[in-house]
Short mmCIF file of C-alpha atoms and ligand atoms in Angstrom, two decimals:
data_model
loop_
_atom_site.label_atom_id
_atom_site.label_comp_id
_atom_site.label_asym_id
_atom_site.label_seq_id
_atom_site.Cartn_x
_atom_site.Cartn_y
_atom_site.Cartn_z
CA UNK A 1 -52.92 -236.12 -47.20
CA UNK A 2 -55.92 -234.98 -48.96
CA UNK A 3 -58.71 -237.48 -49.71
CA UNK A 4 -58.65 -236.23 -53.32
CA UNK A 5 -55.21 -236.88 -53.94
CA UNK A 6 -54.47 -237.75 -57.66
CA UNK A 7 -51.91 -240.89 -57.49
CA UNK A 8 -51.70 -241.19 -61.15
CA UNK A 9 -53.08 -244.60 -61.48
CA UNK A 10 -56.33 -245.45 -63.06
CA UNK A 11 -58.13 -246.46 -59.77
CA UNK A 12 -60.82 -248.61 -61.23
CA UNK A 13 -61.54 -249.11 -64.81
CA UNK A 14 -64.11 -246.05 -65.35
CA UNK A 15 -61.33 -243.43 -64.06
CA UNK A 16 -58.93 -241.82 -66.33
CA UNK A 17 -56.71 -243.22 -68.39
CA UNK A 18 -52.91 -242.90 -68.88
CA UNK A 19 -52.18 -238.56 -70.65
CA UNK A 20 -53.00 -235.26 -69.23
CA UNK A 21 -56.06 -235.40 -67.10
CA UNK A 22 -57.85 -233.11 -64.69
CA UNK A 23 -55.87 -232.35 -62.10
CA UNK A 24 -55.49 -232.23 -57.95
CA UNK A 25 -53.50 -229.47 -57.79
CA UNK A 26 -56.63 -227.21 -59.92
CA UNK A 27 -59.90 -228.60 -58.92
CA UNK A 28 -58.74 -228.79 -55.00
CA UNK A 29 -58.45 -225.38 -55.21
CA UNK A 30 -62.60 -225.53 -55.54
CA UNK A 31 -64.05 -224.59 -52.08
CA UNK A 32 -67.58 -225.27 -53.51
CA UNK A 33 -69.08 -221.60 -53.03
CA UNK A 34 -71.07 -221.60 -56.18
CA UNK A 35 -70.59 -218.07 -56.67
CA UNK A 36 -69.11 -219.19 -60.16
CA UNK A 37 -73.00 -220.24 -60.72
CA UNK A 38 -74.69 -217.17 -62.07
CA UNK A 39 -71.86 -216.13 -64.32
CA UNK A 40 -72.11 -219.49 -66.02
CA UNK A 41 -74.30 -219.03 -69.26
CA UNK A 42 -75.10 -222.78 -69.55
CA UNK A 43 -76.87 -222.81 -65.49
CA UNK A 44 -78.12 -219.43 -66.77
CA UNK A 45 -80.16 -221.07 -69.23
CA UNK A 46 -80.51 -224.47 -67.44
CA UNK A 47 -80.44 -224.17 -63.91
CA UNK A 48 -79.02 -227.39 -63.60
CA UNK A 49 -75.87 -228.06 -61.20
CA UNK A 50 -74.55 -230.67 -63.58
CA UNK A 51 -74.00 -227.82 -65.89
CA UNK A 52 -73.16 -225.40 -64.19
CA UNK A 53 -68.89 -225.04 -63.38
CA UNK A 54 -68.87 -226.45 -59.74
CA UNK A 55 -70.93 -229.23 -61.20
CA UNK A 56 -68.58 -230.07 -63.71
CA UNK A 57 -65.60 -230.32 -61.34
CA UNK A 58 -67.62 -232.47 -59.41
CA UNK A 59 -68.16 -234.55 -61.99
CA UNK A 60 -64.55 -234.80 -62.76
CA UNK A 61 -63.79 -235.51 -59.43
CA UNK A 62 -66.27 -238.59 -59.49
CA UNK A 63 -64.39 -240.25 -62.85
CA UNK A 64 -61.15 -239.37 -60.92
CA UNK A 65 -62.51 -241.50 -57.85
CA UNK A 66 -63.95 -243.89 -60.11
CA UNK A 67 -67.81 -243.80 -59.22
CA UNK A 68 -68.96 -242.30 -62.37
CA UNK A 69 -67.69 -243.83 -65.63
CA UNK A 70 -66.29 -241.46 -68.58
CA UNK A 71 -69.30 -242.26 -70.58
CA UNK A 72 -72.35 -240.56 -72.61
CA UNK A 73 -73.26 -238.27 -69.30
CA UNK A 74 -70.25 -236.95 -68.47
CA UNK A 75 -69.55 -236.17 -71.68
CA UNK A 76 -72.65 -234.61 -72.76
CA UNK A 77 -71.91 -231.87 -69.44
CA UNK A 78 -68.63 -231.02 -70.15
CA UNK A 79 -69.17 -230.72 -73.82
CA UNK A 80 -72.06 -228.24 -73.05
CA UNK A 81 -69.76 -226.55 -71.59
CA UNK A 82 -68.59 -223.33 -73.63
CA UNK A 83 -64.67 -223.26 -72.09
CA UNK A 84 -65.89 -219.48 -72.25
CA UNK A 85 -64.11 -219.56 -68.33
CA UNK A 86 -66.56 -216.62 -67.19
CA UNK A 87 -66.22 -219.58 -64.15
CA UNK A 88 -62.75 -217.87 -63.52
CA UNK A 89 -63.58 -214.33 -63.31
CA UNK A 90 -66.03 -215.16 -60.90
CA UNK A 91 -64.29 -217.54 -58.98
CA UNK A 92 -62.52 -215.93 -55.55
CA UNK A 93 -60.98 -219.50 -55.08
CA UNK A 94 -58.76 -218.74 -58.12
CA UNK A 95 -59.68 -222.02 -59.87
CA UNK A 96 -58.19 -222.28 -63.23
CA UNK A 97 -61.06 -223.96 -65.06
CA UNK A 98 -59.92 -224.00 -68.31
CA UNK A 99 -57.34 -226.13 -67.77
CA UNK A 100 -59.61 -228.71 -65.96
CA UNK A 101 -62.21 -228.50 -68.40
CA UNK A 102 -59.62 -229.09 -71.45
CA UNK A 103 -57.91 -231.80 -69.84
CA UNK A 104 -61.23 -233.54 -69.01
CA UNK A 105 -61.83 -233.15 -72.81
CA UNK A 106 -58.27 -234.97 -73.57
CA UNK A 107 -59.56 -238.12 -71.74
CA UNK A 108 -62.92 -237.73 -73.60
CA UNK A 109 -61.20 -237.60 -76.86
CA UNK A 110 -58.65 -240.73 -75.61
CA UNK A 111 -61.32 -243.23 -74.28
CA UNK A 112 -64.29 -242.27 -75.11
CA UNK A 113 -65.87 -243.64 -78.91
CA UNK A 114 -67.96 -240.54 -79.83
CA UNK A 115 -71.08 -241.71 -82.50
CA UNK A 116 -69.39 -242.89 -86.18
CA UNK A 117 -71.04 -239.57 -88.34
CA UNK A 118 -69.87 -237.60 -85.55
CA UNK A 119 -66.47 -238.92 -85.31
CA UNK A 120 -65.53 -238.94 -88.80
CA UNK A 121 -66.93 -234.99 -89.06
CA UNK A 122 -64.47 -234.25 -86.15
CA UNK A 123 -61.67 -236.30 -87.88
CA UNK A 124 -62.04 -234.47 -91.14
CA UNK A 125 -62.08 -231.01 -89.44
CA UNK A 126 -59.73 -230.87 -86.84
CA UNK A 127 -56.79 -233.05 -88.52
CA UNK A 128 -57.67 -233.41 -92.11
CA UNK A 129 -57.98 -229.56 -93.03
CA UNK A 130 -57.42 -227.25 -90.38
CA UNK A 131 -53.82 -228.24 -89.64
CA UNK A 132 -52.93 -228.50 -93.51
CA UNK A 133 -52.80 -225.11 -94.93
CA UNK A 134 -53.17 -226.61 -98.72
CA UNK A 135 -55.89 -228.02 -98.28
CA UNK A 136 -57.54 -225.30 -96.31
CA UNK A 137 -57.08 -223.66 -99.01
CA UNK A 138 -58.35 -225.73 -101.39
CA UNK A 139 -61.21 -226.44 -99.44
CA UNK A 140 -61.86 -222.68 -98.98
CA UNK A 141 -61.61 -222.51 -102.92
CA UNK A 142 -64.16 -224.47 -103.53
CA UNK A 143 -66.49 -223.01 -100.74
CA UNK A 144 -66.12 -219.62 -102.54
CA UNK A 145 -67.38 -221.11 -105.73
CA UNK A 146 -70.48 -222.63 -104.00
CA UNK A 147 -70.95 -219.52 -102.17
CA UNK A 148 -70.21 -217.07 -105.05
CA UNK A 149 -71.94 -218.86 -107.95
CA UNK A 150 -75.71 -218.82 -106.41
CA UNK A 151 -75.77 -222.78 -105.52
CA UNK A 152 -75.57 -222.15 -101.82
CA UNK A 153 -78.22 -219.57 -102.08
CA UNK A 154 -80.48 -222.27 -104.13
CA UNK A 155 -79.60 -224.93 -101.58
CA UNK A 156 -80.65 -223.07 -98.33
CA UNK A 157 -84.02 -221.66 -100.19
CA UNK A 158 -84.67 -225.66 -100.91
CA UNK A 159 -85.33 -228.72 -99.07
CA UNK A 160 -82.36 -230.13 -99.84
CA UNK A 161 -80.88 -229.55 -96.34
CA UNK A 162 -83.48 -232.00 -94.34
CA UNK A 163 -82.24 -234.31 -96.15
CA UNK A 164 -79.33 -234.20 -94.40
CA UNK A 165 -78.62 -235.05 -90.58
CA UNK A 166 -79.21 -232.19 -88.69
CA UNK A 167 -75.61 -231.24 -87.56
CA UNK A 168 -74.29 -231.47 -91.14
CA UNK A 169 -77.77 -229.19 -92.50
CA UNK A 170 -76.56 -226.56 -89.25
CA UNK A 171 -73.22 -226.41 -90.60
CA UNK A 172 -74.18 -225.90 -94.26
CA UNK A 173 -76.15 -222.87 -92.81
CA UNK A 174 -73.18 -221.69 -91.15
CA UNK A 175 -70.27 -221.46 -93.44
CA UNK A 176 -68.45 -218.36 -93.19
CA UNK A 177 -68.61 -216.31 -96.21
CA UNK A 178 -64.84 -216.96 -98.07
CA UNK A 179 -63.04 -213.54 -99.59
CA UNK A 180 -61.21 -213.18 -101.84
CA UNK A 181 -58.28 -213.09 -101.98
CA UNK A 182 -57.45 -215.15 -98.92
CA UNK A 183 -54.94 -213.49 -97.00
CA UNK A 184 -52.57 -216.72 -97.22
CA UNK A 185 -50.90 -214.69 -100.22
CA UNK A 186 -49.34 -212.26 -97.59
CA UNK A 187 -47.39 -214.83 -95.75
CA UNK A 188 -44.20 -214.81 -96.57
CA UNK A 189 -44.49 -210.33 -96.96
CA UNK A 190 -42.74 -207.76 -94.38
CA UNK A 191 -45.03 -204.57 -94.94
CA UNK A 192 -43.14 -201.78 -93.98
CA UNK A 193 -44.23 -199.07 -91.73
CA UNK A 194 -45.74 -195.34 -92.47
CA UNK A 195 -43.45 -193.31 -91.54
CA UNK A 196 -40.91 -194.22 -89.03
CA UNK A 197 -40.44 -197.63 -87.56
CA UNK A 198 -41.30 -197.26 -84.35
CA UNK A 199 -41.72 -201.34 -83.97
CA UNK A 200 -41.06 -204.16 -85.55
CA UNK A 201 -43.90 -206.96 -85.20
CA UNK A 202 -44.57 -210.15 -86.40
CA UNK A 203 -48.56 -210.73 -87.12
CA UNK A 204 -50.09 -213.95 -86.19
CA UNK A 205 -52.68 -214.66 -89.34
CA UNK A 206 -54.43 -217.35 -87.89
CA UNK A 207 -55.85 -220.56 -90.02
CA UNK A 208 -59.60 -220.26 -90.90
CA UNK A 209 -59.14 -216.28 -90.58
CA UNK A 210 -56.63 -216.49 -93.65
CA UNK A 211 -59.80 -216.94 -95.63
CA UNK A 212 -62.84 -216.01 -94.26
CA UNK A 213 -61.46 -212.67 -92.22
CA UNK A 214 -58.89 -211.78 -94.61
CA UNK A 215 -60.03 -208.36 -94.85
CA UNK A 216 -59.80 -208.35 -91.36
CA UNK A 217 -56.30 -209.29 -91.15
CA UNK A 218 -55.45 -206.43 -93.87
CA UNK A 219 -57.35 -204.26 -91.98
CA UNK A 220 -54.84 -205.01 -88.86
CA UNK A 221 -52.12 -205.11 -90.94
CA UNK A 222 -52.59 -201.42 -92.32
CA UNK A 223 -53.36 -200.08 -88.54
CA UNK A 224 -50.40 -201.57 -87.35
CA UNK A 225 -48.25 -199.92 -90.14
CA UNK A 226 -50.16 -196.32 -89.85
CA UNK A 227 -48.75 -196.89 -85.90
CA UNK A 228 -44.76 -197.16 -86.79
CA UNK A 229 -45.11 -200.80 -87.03
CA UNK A 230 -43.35 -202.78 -89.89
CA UNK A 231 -45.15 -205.95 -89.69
CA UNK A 232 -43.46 -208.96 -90.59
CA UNK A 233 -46.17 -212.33 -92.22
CA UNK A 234 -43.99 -215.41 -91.12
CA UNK A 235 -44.42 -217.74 -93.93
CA UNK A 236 -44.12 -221.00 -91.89
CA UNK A 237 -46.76 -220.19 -89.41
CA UNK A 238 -50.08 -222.21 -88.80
CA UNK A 239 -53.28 -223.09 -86.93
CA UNK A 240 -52.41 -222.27 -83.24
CA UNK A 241 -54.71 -224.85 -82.07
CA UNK A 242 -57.08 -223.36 -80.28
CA UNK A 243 -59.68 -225.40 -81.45
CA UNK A 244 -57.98 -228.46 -80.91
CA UNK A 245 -56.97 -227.31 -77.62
CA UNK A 246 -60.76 -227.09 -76.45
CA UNK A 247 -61.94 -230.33 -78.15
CA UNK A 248 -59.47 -232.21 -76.24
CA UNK A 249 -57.02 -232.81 -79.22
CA UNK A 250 -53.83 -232.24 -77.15
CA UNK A 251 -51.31 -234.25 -79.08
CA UNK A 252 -52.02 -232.51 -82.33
CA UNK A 253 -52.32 -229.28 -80.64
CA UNK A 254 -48.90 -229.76 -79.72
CA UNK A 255 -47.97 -230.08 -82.89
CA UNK A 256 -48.76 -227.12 -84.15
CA UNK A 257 -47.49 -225.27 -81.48
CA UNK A 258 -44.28 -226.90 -81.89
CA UNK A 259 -44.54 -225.15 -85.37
CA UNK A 260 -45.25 -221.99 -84.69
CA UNK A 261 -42.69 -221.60 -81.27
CA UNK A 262 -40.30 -222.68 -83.97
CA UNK A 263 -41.30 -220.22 -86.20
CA UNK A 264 -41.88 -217.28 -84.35
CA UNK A 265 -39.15 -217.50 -82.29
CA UNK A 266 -36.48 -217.55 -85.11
CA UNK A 267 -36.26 -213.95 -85.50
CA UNK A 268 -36.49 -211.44 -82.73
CA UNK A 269 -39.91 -208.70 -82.14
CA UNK A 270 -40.91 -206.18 -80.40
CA UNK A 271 -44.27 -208.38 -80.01
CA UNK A 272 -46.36 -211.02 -81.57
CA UNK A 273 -49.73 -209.73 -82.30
CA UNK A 274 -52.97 -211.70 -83.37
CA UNK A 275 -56.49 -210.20 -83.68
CA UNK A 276 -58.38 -213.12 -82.65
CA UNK A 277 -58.71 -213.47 -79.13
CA UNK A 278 -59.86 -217.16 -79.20
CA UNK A 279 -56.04 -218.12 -80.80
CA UNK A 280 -54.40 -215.10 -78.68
CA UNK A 281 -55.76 -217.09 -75.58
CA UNK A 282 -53.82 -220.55 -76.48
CA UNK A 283 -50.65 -219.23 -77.58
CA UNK A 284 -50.29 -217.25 -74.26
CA UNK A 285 -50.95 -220.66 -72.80
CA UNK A 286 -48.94 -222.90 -75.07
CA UNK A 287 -47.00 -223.60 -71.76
CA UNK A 288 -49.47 -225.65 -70.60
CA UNK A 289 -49.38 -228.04 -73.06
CA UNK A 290 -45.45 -228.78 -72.65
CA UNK A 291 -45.94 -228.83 -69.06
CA UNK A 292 -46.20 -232.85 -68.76
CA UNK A 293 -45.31 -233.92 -72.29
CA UNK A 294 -42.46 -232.86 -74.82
CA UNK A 295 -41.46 -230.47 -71.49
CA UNK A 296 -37.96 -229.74 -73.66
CA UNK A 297 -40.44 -226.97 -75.56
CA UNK A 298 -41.77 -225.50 -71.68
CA UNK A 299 -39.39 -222.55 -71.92
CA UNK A 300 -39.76 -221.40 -75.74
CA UNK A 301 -43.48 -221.99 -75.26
CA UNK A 302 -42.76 -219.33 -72.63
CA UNK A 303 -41.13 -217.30 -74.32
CA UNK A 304 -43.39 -217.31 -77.36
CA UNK A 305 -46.63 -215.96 -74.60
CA UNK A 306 -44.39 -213.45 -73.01
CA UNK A 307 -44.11 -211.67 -76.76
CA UNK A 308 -47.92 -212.26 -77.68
CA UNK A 309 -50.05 -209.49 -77.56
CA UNK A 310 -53.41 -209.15 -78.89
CA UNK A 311 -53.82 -206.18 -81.04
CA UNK A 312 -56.31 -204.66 -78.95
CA UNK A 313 -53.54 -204.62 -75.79
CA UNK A 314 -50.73 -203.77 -78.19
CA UNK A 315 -52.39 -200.40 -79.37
CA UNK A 316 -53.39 -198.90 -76.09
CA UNK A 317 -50.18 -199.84 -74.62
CA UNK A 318 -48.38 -197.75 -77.18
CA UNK A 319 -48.12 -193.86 -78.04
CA UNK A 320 -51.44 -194.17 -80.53
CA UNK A 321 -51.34 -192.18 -84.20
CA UNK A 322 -54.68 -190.27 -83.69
CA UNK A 323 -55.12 -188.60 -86.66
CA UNK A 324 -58.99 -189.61 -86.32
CA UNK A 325 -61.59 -188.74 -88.70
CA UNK A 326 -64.52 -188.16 -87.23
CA UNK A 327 -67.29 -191.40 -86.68
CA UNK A 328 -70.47 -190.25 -86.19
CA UNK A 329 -72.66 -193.20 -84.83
CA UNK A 330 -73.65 -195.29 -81.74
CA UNK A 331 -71.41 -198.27 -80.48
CA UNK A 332 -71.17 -200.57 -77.67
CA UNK A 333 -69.05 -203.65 -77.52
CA UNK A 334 -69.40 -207.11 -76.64
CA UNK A 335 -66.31 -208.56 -74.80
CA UNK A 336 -65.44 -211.79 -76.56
CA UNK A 337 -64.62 -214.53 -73.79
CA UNK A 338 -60.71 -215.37 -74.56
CA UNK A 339 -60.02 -211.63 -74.39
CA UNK A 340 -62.27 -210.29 -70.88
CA UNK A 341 -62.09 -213.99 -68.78
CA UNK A 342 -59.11 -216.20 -70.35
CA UNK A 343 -56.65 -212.99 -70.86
CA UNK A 344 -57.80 -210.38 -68.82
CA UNK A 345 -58.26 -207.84 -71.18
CA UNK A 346 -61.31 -205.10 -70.65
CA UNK A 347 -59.55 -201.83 -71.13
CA UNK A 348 -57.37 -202.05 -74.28
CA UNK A 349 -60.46 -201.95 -76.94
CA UNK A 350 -62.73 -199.36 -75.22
CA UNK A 351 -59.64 -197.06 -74.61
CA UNK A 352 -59.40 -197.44 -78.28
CA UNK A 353 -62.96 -196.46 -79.04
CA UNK A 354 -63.00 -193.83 -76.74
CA UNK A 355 -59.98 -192.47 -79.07
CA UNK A 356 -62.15 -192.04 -82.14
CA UNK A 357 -64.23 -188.82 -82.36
CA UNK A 358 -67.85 -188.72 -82.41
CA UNK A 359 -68.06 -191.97 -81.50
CA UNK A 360 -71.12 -192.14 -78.98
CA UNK A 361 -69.95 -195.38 -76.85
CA UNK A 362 -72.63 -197.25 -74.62
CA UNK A 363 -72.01 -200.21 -72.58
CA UNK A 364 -73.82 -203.04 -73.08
CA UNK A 365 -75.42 -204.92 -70.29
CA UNK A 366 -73.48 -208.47 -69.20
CA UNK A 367 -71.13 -208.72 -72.09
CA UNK A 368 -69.10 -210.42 -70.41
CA UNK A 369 -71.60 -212.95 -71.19
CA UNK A 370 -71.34 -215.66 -73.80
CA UNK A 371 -72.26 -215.01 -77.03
CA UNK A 372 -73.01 -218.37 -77.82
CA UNK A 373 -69.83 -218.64 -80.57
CA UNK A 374 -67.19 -220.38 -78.45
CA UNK A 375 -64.96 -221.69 -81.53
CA UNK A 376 -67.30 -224.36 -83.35
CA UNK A 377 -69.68 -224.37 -80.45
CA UNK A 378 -72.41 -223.27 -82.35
CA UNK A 379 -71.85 -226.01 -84.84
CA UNK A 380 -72.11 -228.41 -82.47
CA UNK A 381 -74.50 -227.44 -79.58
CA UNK A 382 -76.47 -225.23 -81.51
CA UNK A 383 -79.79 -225.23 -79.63
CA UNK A 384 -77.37 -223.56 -76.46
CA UNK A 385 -75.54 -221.61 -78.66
CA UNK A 386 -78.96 -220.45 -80.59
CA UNK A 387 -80.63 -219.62 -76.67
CA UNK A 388 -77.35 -217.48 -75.50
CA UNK A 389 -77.36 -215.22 -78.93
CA UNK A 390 -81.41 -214.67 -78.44
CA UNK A 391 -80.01 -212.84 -74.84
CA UNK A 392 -77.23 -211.11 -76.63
CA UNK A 393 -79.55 -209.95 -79.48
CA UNK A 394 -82.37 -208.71 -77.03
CA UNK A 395 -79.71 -206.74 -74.70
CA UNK A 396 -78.16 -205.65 -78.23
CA UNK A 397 -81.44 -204.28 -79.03
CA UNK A 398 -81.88 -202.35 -76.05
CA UNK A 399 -78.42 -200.18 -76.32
CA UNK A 400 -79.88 -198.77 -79.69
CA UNK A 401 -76.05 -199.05 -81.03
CA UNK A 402 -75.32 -198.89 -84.96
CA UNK A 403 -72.06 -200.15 -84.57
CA UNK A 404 -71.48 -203.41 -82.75
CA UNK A 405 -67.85 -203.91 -81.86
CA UNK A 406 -65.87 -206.97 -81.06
CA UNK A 407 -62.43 -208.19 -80.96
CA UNK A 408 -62.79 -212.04 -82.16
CA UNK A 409 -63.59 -213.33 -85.20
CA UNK A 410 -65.79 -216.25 -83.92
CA UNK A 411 -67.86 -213.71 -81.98
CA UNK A 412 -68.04 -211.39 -85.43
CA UNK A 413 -69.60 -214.59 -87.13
CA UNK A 414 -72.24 -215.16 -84.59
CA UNK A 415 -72.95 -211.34 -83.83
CA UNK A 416 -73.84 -211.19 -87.51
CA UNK A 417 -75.93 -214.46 -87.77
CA UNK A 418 -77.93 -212.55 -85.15
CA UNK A 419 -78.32 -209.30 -86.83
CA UNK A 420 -79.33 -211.33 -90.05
CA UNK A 421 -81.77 -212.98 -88.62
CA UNK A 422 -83.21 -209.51 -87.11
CA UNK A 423 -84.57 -208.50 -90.45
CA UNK A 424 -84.45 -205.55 -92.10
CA UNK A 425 -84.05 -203.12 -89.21
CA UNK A 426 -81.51 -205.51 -87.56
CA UNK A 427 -79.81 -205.44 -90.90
CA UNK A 428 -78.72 -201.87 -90.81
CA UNK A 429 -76.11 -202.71 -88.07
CA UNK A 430 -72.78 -203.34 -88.81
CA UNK A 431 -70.88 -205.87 -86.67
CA UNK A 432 -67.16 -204.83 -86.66
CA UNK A 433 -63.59 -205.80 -85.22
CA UNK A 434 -62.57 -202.67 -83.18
CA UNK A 435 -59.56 -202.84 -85.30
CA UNK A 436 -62.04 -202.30 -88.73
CA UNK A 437 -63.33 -199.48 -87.03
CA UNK A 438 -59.93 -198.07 -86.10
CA UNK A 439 -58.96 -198.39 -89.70
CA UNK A 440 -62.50 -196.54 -91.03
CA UNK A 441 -61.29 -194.14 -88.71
CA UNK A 442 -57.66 -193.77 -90.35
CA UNK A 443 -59.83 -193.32 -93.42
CA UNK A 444 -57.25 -196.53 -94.52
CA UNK A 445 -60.40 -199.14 -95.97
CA UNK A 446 -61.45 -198.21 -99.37
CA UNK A 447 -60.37 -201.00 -100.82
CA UNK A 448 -56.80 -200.51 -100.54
CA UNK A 449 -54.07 -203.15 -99.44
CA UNK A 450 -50.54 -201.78 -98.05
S1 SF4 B 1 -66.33 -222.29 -68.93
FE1 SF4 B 1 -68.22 -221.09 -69.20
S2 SF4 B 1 -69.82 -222.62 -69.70
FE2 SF4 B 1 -68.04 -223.76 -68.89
S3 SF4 B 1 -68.46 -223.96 -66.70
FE3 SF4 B 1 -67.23 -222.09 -66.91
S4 SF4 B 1 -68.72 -220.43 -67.11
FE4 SF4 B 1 -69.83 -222.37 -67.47
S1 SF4 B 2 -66.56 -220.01 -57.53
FE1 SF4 B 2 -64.66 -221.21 -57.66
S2 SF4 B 2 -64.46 -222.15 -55.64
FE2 SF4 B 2 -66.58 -221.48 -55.79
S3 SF4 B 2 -67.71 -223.26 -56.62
FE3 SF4 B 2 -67.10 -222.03 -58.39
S4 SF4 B 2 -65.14 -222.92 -59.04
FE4 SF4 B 2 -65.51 -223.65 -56.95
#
């Protein structure tokens, strides 16, 4: 029997506690190489072993043994880490990290009392708005007013903001811009395809996307459509989770899974297709969260990921409309972390760029690599998140690209912080979805919805 075996007991009173923990049959798989090391952006930056991947499994280990308590220093290393599981892709062992690092983060989240500003802030987020789409709403409403009206401008030019505790002044700084109109109004709307249907798909809108990437989504909507697709907007869909998933929140990431197998699931497609990789990710893993608890949803969960497709994987997979116009600029393209290391996906977008004419496509160096986004990641470790973007902005600079393609709306966010902050020669970049570019390319984007 292995010395490491979990028995499912809490062996001491600083192991785990009762729920979904870390477990043997994952981090035994961890042979200790280290070649997971230099692929890790936080020992990148640190050089540290306690942040580094093996580190943290060692660390888990330790609670799991019960000589190192689940207090303030475990904690702070495993919420360094970025979940950006560049760790697997390096890993020869086959270690699923993810899954070790999330279920450390459940116990966190269980047992461990997080500081009071700091745990009401996580409260109100994660299960006061996110999951409720009326009040996402609402709060998005009023966001748009402070953005819109000139206040927010007034506020960030002041000295208003250190007045305020620093995480709360860091998130007023990074609010994503609201549009309007949110793209909540097309739930509920089948949009049928141009000419004939080749497919019939439902599209995954996403929660904080529905108003702050909503051209985005019509943008994926109308490039779907141009490709045969008649793309169906389930009304009763939701937040997937993903954040919730990462912060440990496993219950109420259940939840909302529940909602949307249910949803989903009621009608028969061809595929479910999302354009952010970050959600993409979870609901291709939603099995793993039935896997010990509510295990009568394991095989629609399944079911559910077998049809998800991101739209990136769903376009080069199929017989592609190229009726092109010509793009006559520079690109490269930062892989976001969900899509190259959590789903595999490399290919699918730069087959797609490499579709559009004139398109001068360079790669850029190690982006694979972090961009520092990693959900609300650079909310909440900002001074990491603010170091990996400096890289990504410097290796940016040296492709000489125009056009900076992603495929995740997190990564859009903090790809355009950076070329803000750039000034005015940074500021003629445009940071872009490879679907937005796909639909400049259709010539489908002056300010028409299908
Ligand atoms: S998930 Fe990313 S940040 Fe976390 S240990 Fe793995 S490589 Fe490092
Ligand atoms: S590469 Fe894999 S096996 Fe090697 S130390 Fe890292 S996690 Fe462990």
């Amino acid at each position: 029997m292995p010395s490491l075996e979990v028995t499912g007991e809490v062996r001491c009173p600083n192991g785990y506690g009762a729920g979904e923990r870390p477990q043997w049959d994952y981090y035994s798989k961890c042979i200790h190489c280290g070649l997971c090391l230099n692929a890790c952006p936080t020992y990148r930056e640190l050089g540290v072993e306690m942040d580094s991947p093996r580190g943290r499994i060692y660390q888990m280990i330790q609670v799991e043994r019960g000589r190192l308590p689940l207090r303030e220093s475990f904690v702070r290393h495993i919420d360094l880490c970025l979940d950006c599981r560049a760790c697997e892709t390096a890993c020869p062992s086959g270690v699923e990290y993810g899954r070790l690092v999330e279920a450390a983060r459940g116990q966190i989240e269980k047992y461990y009392k997080r500081p009071p500003l700091e745990a009401l802030l996580r409260r109100l987020f994660f299960r006061g708005i996110l999951p409720h789409r009326r009040w996402l709403d609402g709060f998005g409403r009023i966001l748009r007013i402070y953005q819109q009206s000139g206040l927010e401008k007034l506020i960030l030019g002041s000295d208003l903001l250190d007045a305020l505790p620093r995480r709360l002044a860091k998130v007023a700084r990074l609010a994503p811009r609201m549009e309007k109109p949110f793209f909540t109004k097309r739930l509920g709307t089948v949009v049928p395809p141009v000419g004939s249907r080749r497919y019939r798909v439902a599209f995954f809108a996403g929660c904080i996307a529905n108003l702050s990437f909503a051209r985005l989504n019509d943008a994926t909507v109308r490039v779907l459509a141009r490709n045969g697709c008649e793309v169906v907007i389930p009304t009763e869909q939701g937040c997937c989770g993903a954040l919730h998933v990462h912060a440990g929140m496993r219950d109420l990431a259940r939840r909302l899974a529940r909602q949307n197998i249910l949803t989903f699931l009621a009608e028969d497609y061809d595929a479910i297709i999302t354009n952010a990789a970050g959600c993409g990710s979870v609901l291709k893993e939603y099995s793993q969260l039935f896997e010990e608890e509510q295990r009568e949803f394991l095989a629609r969960a399944r079911r559910l990921s077998s049809r998800l497709k991101d739209v990136t994987e769903f376009l080069a997979g199929i017989d592609l409309n190229r009726e092109f116009r010509t793009i006559k600029a520079r690109a490269t393209y930062q892989d976001p972390c969900h899509l190259g290391h959590a789903q595999r996906i490399r290919t699918a977008p730069r087959k797609l760029l490499a579709g559009i004419p004139g398109l001068e496509f360079v790669e850029l160096k190690e982006a694979e690599i972090c961009c520092g986004s990693a959900g609300i990641y650079n909310v909440v470790q900002n001074d990491m998140a603010e170091r990996l973007l400096d890289g990504k902005m410097h290796r940016l600079d040296q492709t000489g690209a125009e056009l900076i393609l992603t495929a995740n709306p997190g990564c859009l966010l903090q790809l355009r912080a950076g070329v803000a902050r750039s000034g005015e020669a940074g500021n003629r970049r445009r940071v872009m979805h490879v679907i937005e570019l796909l639909d400049e390319a259709y010539g489908l984007n002056a300010g028409v919805r299908c």
